[in-house]
């Protein structure tokens, strides 16, 4: 606990923290000032580390790793979060329950504000309530969309998947990229991070407006109040623009947008943003690319797939299936060559703590919801079946097994919209990382590939 009490204070410049970083200059310093204070010290720390240990080996690559989606290859640096296979994610050293405890909350609320999580991801510090409020206000002032993006969204057919709409709208925002403009004017590379920061702040601010416009256009015939109130936090404004008026749903959104933000550097969306950003593409182009990866059913689209699967289960087996009926349905899914959505993970080997905290939210706010009870019953039978299958490395539920049920309960039943919410949250993690990528001057990414023939020759040697 002492650790958290310490985290809540701001320390003088250059004091080392538990995260190996440096605390911000004062309790009321802005996020950009805190970053400007930390970056030169972190650059120096990394430079010295590389000088001393640049040739130290951190692992070996096997042929299976190369054919197997690079699983287990240690080849990326990501400062914002680290995933432990058994424990789950830690954001700058803090677990999800720890974040729920120490991050600032809205007045009368229990869940952390995503603004605080973004601050933590960027700086390694737990911000003060005032710093989080200043971020809410700043994002509100940056939220307006350029007219060409509104027109473009309004002209999209409502049959176009919401993730395609999101990706296209974000790509079009690059029209006003401050980074791209500064680059074309020849800005010195030591200043890149400042413009990536400005674009990232603009993009995060605009994402709820884009996402709510997509929601209203696709499902509500274009109706919606797109006014951003600078007295409301980021999630509250988002919920209002989506047309909901329920404080509990806003609380859910604060939790949702916090926990989906970051999952270290190698997952498809985070890695894509990092990769595209390494070509010095601006944050809009980099993030849109990441969203195209998040839209895959093995990644972020799984939250939509889970709901479709659960509803199919109810349709085919009835509203209160017996344990045997559940087992039969799961085996039927597997035997037809499909995955059980919401279960398994490339790195995790236990129940995802993001699943657990959503389950705790459900136990507190919707314990008797029939769909929640179905999810709980599915949780009892899927892991033993996936284990019996013999090949699944992690039979436990991931983040996507639970989120749709919570959204349904509050009236958001449009399943193919769910991944957009994931995307809005994911911006916090991947953009915090992108700022640091440019601050640390990480180069264009270009790993070596080999053909099967070249590999065969290599092993013969
Ligand atoms: N249902 C059925 N089979 C599964 C499975 C599941 N939930 N999870 C893994 N398997 C299968 C794999 O398809 C693979 O089969 P194959 O050898 O015939 O190709 C085998 O088990 C070994 O896979 P693995 O090493 O355990 O997993 P992975 O690292 O290759 O893939 C993941 C990880 C998440 C893609 C996989 O578990 C999966 O498809 N899960 C269901 C989809 C899902 O929920 N995705 C969301 C993940 C979280 C996120 O990114 N949002």
Coordinates of N, CA and C in Angstrom, one line a residue, residues 274-438:
X274 N 2.7 0.4 -34.1 CA 4.1 0.6 -33.9 C 4.9 0.4 -35.2
X275 N 4.5 -0.6 -36.0 CA 5.2 -0.9 -37.2 C 5.0 0.2 -38.3
X276 N 3.7 0.6 -38.4 CA 3.4 1.6 -39.4 C 4.0 2.9 -39.0
X277 N 3.9 3.2 -37.7 CA 4.5 4.4 -37.1 C 6.0 4.5 -37.4
X278 N 6.7 3.3 -37.4 CA 8.1 3.3 -37.6 C 8.6 3.8 -38.9
X279 N 7.6 3.8 -39.9 CA 7.9 4.3 -41.2 C 7.7 5.9 -41.2
X280 N 7.5 6.4 -40.0 CA 7.2 7.8 -39.8 C 5.8 8.2 -40.4
X281 N 4.9 7.2 -40.7 CA 3.6 7.6 -41.0 C 3.0 8.3 -39.8
X282 N 2.1 9.2 -40.0 CA 1.6 10.0 -38.9 C 0.6 9.2 -38.0
X283 N 0.3 9.6 -36.8 CA -0.5 8.8 -35.9 C -1.9 8.4 -36.4
X284 N -2.5 9.2 -37.3 CA -3.8 8.8 -37.9 C -3.6 7.6 -38.8
X285 N -2.6 7.6 -39.7 CA -2.4 6.5 -40.5 C -2.0 5.3 -39.7
X286 N -1.2 5.5 -38.7 CA -0.7 4.3 -37.9 C -1.8 3.7 -37.2
X287 N -2.7 4.6 -36.5 CA -3.8 4.0 -35.7 C -4.8 3.4 -36.6
X288 N -5.1 4.0 -37.8 CA -6.1 3.3 -38.7 C -5.6 2.0 -39.1
X289 N -4.3 1.8 -39.3 CA -3.8 0.5 -39.7 C -4.0 -0.5 -38.5
X290 N -3.8 0.0 -37.3 CA -4.0 -0.9 -36.2 C -5.5 -1.3 -36.0
X291 N -6.4 -0.4 -36.4 CA -7.8 -0.7 -36.3 C -8.2 -1.8 -37.3
X292 N -7.5 -1.8 -38.5 CA -7.8 -2.8 -39.4 C -7.4 -4.2 -38.9
X293 N -6.4 -4.2 -38.1 CA -6.0 -5.5 -37.4 C -7.0 -5.9 -36.3
X294 N -7.4 -4.9 -35.5 CA -8.3 -5.1 -34.4 C -9.6 -5.7 -34.9
X295 N -9.9 -5.4 -36.2 CA -11.2 -5.8 -36.8 C -11.2 -7.3 -37.2
X296 N -10.1 -8.0 -36.9 CA -10.1 -9.5 -37.2 C -10.7 -10.3 -36.1
X297 N -11.4 -11.4 -36.5 CA -12.2 -12.2 -35.5 C -11.3 -12.9 -34.5
X298 N -10.0 -13.1 -34.8 CA -9.1 -13.7 -33.8 C -8.6 -12.6 -32.8
X299 N -8.9 -11.3 -33.1 CA -8.4 -10.3 -32.2 C -9.7 -9.5 -31.7
X300 N -9.8 -8.2 -32.0 CA -10.9 -7.5 -31.4 C -12.3 -7.8 -31.8
X301 N -12.4 -8.4 -33.0 CA -13.8 -8.7 -33.4 C -14.4 -9.8 -32.6
X302 N -13.6 -10.5 -31.8 CA -14.1 -11.6 -31.0 C -15.2 -11.2 -30.0
X303 N -15.2 -9.9 -29.6 CA -16.3 -9.5 -28.7 C -17.7 -9.5 -29.4
X304 N -17.7 -9.2 -30.7 CA -18.9 -9.4 -31.5 C -19.2 -10.8 -31.7
X305 N -18.2 -11.6 -32.0 CA -18.4 -13.1 -32.3 C -18.9 -13.8 -31.0
X306 N -18.5 -13.4 -29.8 CA -19.0 -14.0 -28.6 C -20.5 -13.9 -28.5
X307 N -21.0 -12.7 -28.7 CA -22.4 -12.4 -28.6 C -23.2 -13.2 -29.6
X308 N -22.7 -13.2 -30.9 CA -23.4 -13.9 -31.9 C -23.5 -15.4 -31.5
X309 N -22.4 -15.9 -31.0 CA -22.3 -17.3 -30.6 C -23.2 -17.6 -29.4
X310 N -23.3 -16.7 -28.5 CA -24.2 -16.9 -27.3 C -25.7 -16.9 -27.7
X311 N -26.0 -16.0 -28.6 CA -27.4 -15.9 -29.1 C -27.8 -17.1 -29.9
X312 N -26.8 -17.6 -30.7 CA -27.1 -18.8 -31.5 C -27.3 -20.0 -30.5
X313 N -26.5 -20.0 -29.5 CA -26.6 -21.1 -28.5 C -28.1 -21.0 -27.9
X314 N -28.5 -19.8 -27.5 CA -29.8 -19.7 -26.9 C -30.9 -20.1 -27.9
X315 N -30.7 -19.7 -29.1 CA -31.7 -20.0 -30.2 C -31.8 -21.5 -30.4
X316 N -30.7 -22.2 -30.4 CA -30.7 -23.6 -30.7 C -31.0 -24.5 -29.5
X317 N -30.6 -24.0 -28.3 CA -30.7 -24.9 -27.1 C -31.7 -24.4 -26.1
X318 N -32.1 -23.2 -26.3 CA -33.1 -22.6 -25.3 C -32.4 -21.7 -24.3
X319 N -33.2 -21.0 -23.5 CA -32.7 -20.0 -22.6 C -32.0 -20.5 -21.4
X320 N -32.4 -21.7 -20.9 CA -31.7 -22.2 -19.7 C -31.2 -23.6 -20.1
X321 N -30.1 -23.7 -20.9 CA -29.6 -25.0 -21.3 C -29.0 -25.8 -20.1
X322 N -29.1 -27.1 -20.1 CA -28.5 -27.9 -19.1 C -27.0 -28.0 -19.4
X323 N -26.2 -28.5 -18.4 CA -24.8 -28.6 -18.6 C -24.5 -29.4 -19.8
X324 N -25.2 -30.5 -20.0 CA -24.9 -31.4 -21.1 C -25.2 -30.7 -22.4
X325 N -26.3 -30.0 -22.4 CA -26.7 -29.3 -23.7 C -25.6 -28.2 -24.0
X326 N -25.1 -27.6 -23.0 CA -24.0 -26.6 -23.2 C -22.8 -27.3 -23.8
X327 N -22.4 -28.5 -23.2 CA -21.2 -29.2 -23.7 C -21.4 -29.7 -25.1
X328 N -22.6 -30.1 -25.4 CA -22.9 -30.6 -26.8 C -22.7 -29.5 -27.8
X329 N -23.2 -28.3 -27.4 CA -23.1 -27.1 -28.3 C -21.7 -26.7 -28.5
X330 N -20.9 -26.8 -27.5 CA -19.5 -26.4 -27.6 C -18.7 -27.4 -28.5
X331 N -19.0 -28.7 -28.3 CA -18.4 -29.7 -29.1 C -18.8 -29.5 -30.6
X332 N -20.1 -29.2 -30.8 CA -20.6 -29.0 -32.1 C -19.8 -27.8 -32.8
X333 N -19.5 -26.7 -32.1 CA -18.8 -25.6 -32.6 C -17.4 -26.1 -33.0
X334 N -16.7 -26.8 -32.1 CA -15.4 -27.3 -32.3 C -15.3 -28.3 -33.5
X335 N -16.3 -29.2 -33.6 CA -16.2 -30.2 -34.6 C -16.5 -29.6 -36.0
X336 N -17.2 -28.4 -36.0 CA -17.4 -27.8 -37.3 C -16.2 -26.9 -37.7
X337 N -15.1 -27.1 -37.0 CA -13.9 -26.4 -37.4 C -13.8 -24.9 -37.0
X338 N -14.6 -24.5 -36.0 CA -14.6 -23.1 -35.6 C -14.0 -23.1 -34.2
X339 N -13.6 -21.8 -33.8 CA -13.1 -21.6 -32.5 C -14.2 -21.2 -31.5
X340 N -14.0 -21.4 -30.2 CA -15.0 -20.9 -29.3 C -14.6 -19.5 -29.0
X341 N -15.3 -18.5 -29.4 CA -14.9 -17.1 -29.3 C -14.8 -16.7 -27.8
X342 N -13.8 -15.8 -27.5 CA -13.7 -15.4 -26.1 C -12.9 -16.2 -25.2
X343 N -12.4 -17.3 -25.8 CA -11.5 -18.3 -25.0 C -10.2 -18.4 -25.7
X344 N -9.1 -18.6 -24.9 CA -7.8 -18.8 -25.5 C -7.0 -17.5 -25.5
X345 N -5.8 -17.6 -25.6 CA -4.9 -16.4 -25.8 C -3.5 -16.8 -26.2
X346 N -2.9 -15.9 -27.0 CA -1.6 -16.2 -27.5 C -0.5 -16.2 -26.4
X347 N -0.7 -15.4 -25.4 CA 0.3 -15.2 -24.4 C -0.2 -15.7 -23.0
X348 N -1.4 -15.2 -22.6 CA -2.0 -15.5 -21.3 C -2.2 -17.0 -21.1
X349 N -2.0 -17.5 -19.9 CA -2.2 -18.9 -19.6 C -3.2 -19.1 -18.4
X350 N -3.9 -18.1 -18.0 CA -4.9 -18.1 -17.0 C -6.1 -17.3 -17.4
X351 N -7.1 -17.3 -16.5 CA -8.3 -16.4 -16.8 C -7.8 -14.9 -16.9
X352 N -8.2 -14.3 -17.9 CA -7.8 -12.9 -18.2 C -8.3 -12.0 -17.1
X353 N -7.5 -11.2 -16.4 CA -8.0 -10.3 -15.3 C -9.0 -9.3 -15.9
X354 N -9.0 -9.0 -17.2 CA -10.0 -8.1 -17.8 C -11.3 -8.8 -17.8
X355 N -11.3 -10.1 -17.9 CA -12.6 -10.9 -17.8 C -13.1 -10.8 -16.4
X356 N -12.2 -11.0 -15.5 CA -12.5 -11.1 -14.0 C -13.1 -9.8 -13.6
X357 N -12.5 -8.7 -14.0 CA -13.1 -7.4 -13.4 C -14.4 -7.1 -14.1
X358 N -14.7 -7.5 -15.3 CA -16.0 -7.3 -15.9 C -17.0 -8.3 -15.2
X359 N -16.6 -9.4 -14.8 CA -17.5 -10.4 -14.1 C -17.8 -9.7 -12.7
X360 N -16.8 -9.1 -12.1 CA -17.1 -8.4 -10.8 C -18.1 -7.3 -11.0
X361 N -18.0 -6.6 -12.1 CA -18.9 -5.5 -12.4 C -20.3 -6.1 -12.5
X362 N -20.4 -7.2 -13.3 CA -21.7 -7.9 -13.5 C -22.3 -8.4 -12.2
X363 N -21.5 -9.0 -11.3 CA -22.0 -9.5 -10.0 C -22.5 -8.4 -9.2
X364 N -21.9 -7.2 -9.3 CA -22.4 -6.0 -8.5 C -23.6 -5.4 -9.1
X365 N -23.7 -5.3 -10.4 CA -24.8 -4.5 -11.0 C -25.9 -5.3 -11.8
X366 N -25.5 -6.5 -12.2 CA -26.6 -7.3 -12.9 C -26.5 -8.8 -12.6
X367 N -26.5 -9.1 -11.3 CA -26.3 -10.5 -11.0 C -27.4 -11.5 -11.5
X368 N -28.6 -10.9 -11.7 CA -29.7 -11.8 -12.2 C -29.9 -11.8 -13.7
X369 N -29.1 -11.1 -14.4 CA -29.3 -11.0 -15.9 C -29.1 -12.4 -16.5
X370 N -30.1 -12.9 -17.2 CA -30.0 -14.3 -17.8 C -28.8 -14.5 -18.7
X371 N -28.5 -13.5 -19.5 CA -27.3 -13.6 -20.4 C -26.0 -13.7 -19.5
X372 N -25.9 -12.9 -18.5 CA -24.8 -13.0 -17.6 C -24.7 -14.4 -16.9
X373 N -25.8 -14.9 -16.6 CA -25.8 -16.3 -16.0 C -25.4 -17.3 -17.0
X374 N -25.8 -17.1 -18.2 CA -25.3 -18.0 -19.3 C -23.8 -18.0 -19.5
X375 N -23.3 -16.7 -19.5 CA -21.8 -16.6 -19.6 C -21.1 -17.3 -18.4
X376 N -21.7 -17.2 -17.2 CA -21.1 -17.8 -16.0 C -21.1 -19.4 -16.2
X377 N -22.2 -19.9 -16.7 CA -22.3 -21.3 -16.9 C -21.4 -21.8 -18.0
X378 N -21.3 -21.0 -19.1 CA -20.3 -21.4 -20.2 C -18.9 -21.4 -19.6
X379 N -18.6 -20.5 -18.7 CA -17.3 -20.4 -18.1 C -16.9 -21.7 -17.3
X380 N -18.0 -22.4 -16.8 CA -17.8 -23.6 -16.1 C -17.4 -24.8 -17.0
X381 N -18.0 -24.8 -18.2 CA -17.8 -26.0 -19.1 C -16.8 -25.8 -20.2
X382 N -16.5 -24.6 -20.7 CA -15.6 -24.5 -21.8 C -14.2 -24.9 -21.5
X383 N -13.6 -24.4 -20.4 CA -12.1 -24.7 -20.1 C -11.8 -26.3 -20.1
X384 N -12.7 -27.1 -19.4 CA -12.3 -28.5 -19.5 C -12.4 -29.1 -20.9
X385 N -13.4 -28.6 -21.7 CA -13.5 -29.1 -23.1 C -12.3 -28.7 -23.9
X386 N -11.9 -27.5 -23.8 CA -10.7 -27.0 -24.6 C -9.5 -27.8 -24.1
X387 N -9.4 -28.0 -22.8 CA -8.2 -28.8 -22.3 C -8.3 -30.2 -22.9
X388 N -9.5 -30.8 -22.9 CA -9.6 -32.2 -23.5 C -9.2 -32.2 -25.0
X389 N -9.4 -31.1 -25.7 CA -9.1 -31.0 -27.1 C -7.6 -31.3 -27.3
X390 N -6.8 -30.9 -26.3 CA -5.4 -31.3 -26.3 C -4.4 -30.3 -26.9
X391 N -4.9 -29.5 -27.8 CA -3.9 -28.6 -28.5 C -4.0 -27.1 -28.0
X392 N -5.1 -26.8 -27.3 CA -5.3 -25.4 -26.9 C -4.4 -25.0 -25.7
X393 N -3.5 -24.0 -25.9 CA -2.6 -23.7 -24.8 C -3.2 -23.0 -23.7
X394 N -4.3 -22.3 -23.9 CA -4.9 -21.5 -22.8 C -6.4 -21.7 -22.9
X395 N -7.0 -22.6 -22.1 CA -8.5 -22.9 -22.2 C -9.3 -21.8 -21.5
X396 N -8.7 -20.8 -21.0 CA -9.5 -19.8 -20.1 C -10.0 -18.6 -20.9
X397 N -11.0 -17.9 -20.3 CA -11.7 -16.8 -21.1 C -10.7 -15.6 -21.2
X398 N -10.9 -14.9 -22.3 CA -10.2 -13.6 -22.4 C -11.1 -12.5 -22.3
X399 N -10.6 -11.3 -22.6 CA -11.4 -10.0 -22.3 C -12.7 -10.0 -23.0
X400 N -12.8 -10.7 -24.2 CA -13.9 -10.6 -25.1 C -15.1 -11.5 -24.7
X401 N -14.8 -12.4 -23.8 CA -15.9 -13.4 -23.3 C -17.0 -12.6 -22.6
X402 N -16.7 -11.5 -22.0 CA -17.7 -10.9 -21.1 C -18.3 -9.5 -21.6
X403 N -17.5 -8.8 -22.4 CA -17.9 -7.4 -22.5 C -19.3 -7.2 -23.2
X404 N -19.6 -8.0 -24.2 CA -20.9 -7.9 -24.9 C -22.1 -8.0 -24.0
X405 N -22.0 -8.9 -23.1 CA -23.1 -9.2 -22.2 C -23.4 -7.9 -21.3
X406 N -22.4 -7.2 -20.9 CA -22.6 -6.0 -20.1 C -23.2 -4.9 -21.0
X407 N -22.7 -4.8 -22.2 CA -23.3 -3.8 -23.1 C -24.7 -4.1 -23.4
X408 N -25.1 -5.3 -23.7 CA -26.4 -5.7 -23.9 C -27.4 -5.3 -22.8
X409 N -26.9 -5.5 -21.6 CA -27.7 -5.3 -20.4 C -28.2 -3.8 -20.4
X410 N -27.3 -2.9 -20.8 CA -27.6 -1.5 -20.7 C -28.3 -1.0 -22.0
X411 N -28.6 -1.9 -22.9 CA -29.4 -1.6 -24.1 C -28.6 -1.5 -25.4
X412 N -27.3 -1.6 -25.3 CA -26.5 -1.5 -26.5 C -26.4 -3.0 -27.1
X413 N -27.4 -3.2 -28.0 CA -27.5 -4.6 -28.5 C -26.9 -4.8 -29.9
X414 N -26.3 -3.7 -30.5 CA -25.8 -3.8 -31.8 C -24.4 -4.4 -31.8
X415 N -24.3 -5.7 -31.9 CA -23.1 -6.5 -31.7 C -21.9 -6.0 -32.6
X416 N -22.3 -5.7 -33.9 CA -21.1 -5.4 -34.8 C -20.6 -4.0 -34.5
X417 N -21.1 -3.4 -33.5 CA -20.5 -2.1 -33.1 C -19.4 -2.3 -32.0
X418 N -19.4 -3.4 -31.3 CA -18.6 -3.6 -30.1 C -17.1 -3.3 -30.3
X419 N -16.6 -3.8 -31.4 CA -15.2 -3.7 -31.7 C -14.8 -2.2 -31.8
X420 N -15.7 -1.3 -32.2 CA -15.4 0.1 -32.2 C -15.1 0.6 -30.8
X421 N -15.8 0.2 -29.8 CA -15.6 0.6 -28.4 C -14.2 0.1 -28.0
X422 N -13.8 -1.1 -28.4 CA -12.5 -1.7 -28.1 C -11.4 -0.7 -28.8
X423 N -11.7 -0.3 -30.0 CA -10.8 0.6 -30.7 C -10.6 1.9 -30.1
X424 N -11.7 2.5 -29.6 CA -11.6 3.8 -28.9 C -10.6 3.7 -27.7
X425 N -10.8 2.6 -27.0 CA -10.0 2.4 -25.8 C -8.5 2.1 -26.2
X426 N -8.4 1.2 -27.2 CA -7.0 0.8 -27.6 C -6.1 2.0 -28.0
X427 N -6.8 3.1 -28.4 CA -6.0 4.3 -28.8 C -5.1 4.8 -27.6
X428 N -5.6 4.6 -26.4 CA -4.9 5.2 -25.2 C -3.5 4.5 -25.1
X429 N -3.5 3.2 -25.3 CA -2.3 2.4 -25.1 C -1.3 2.6 -26.3
X430 N -1.9 2.4 -27.5 CA -1.0 2.4 -28.7 C -0.4 3.8 -29.0
X431 N -1.2 4.9 -28.7 CA -0.7 6.2 -28.9 C 0.3 6.7 -27.9
X432 N 0.1 6.2 -26.6 CA 1.1 6.5 -25.6 C 2.4 5.9 -26.0
X433 N 2.3 4.7 -26.6 CA 3.5 4.0 -27.0 C 4.2 4.7 -28.2
X434 N 3.3 5.2 -29.1 CA 3.8 5.9 -30.3 C 4.6 7.1 -29.9
X435 N 4.1 7.8 -28.9 CA 4.8 9.1 -28.5 C 6.2 8.7 -28.0
X436 N 6.3 7.6 -27.2 CA 7.6 7.1 -26.7 C 8.5 6.6 -27.9
X437 N 7.8 5.9 -28.9 CA 8.6 5.4 -30.0 C 9.4 6.6 -30.6
X438 N 8.7 7.7 -30.8 CA 9.4 8.8 -31.5 C 10.3 9.5 -30.5

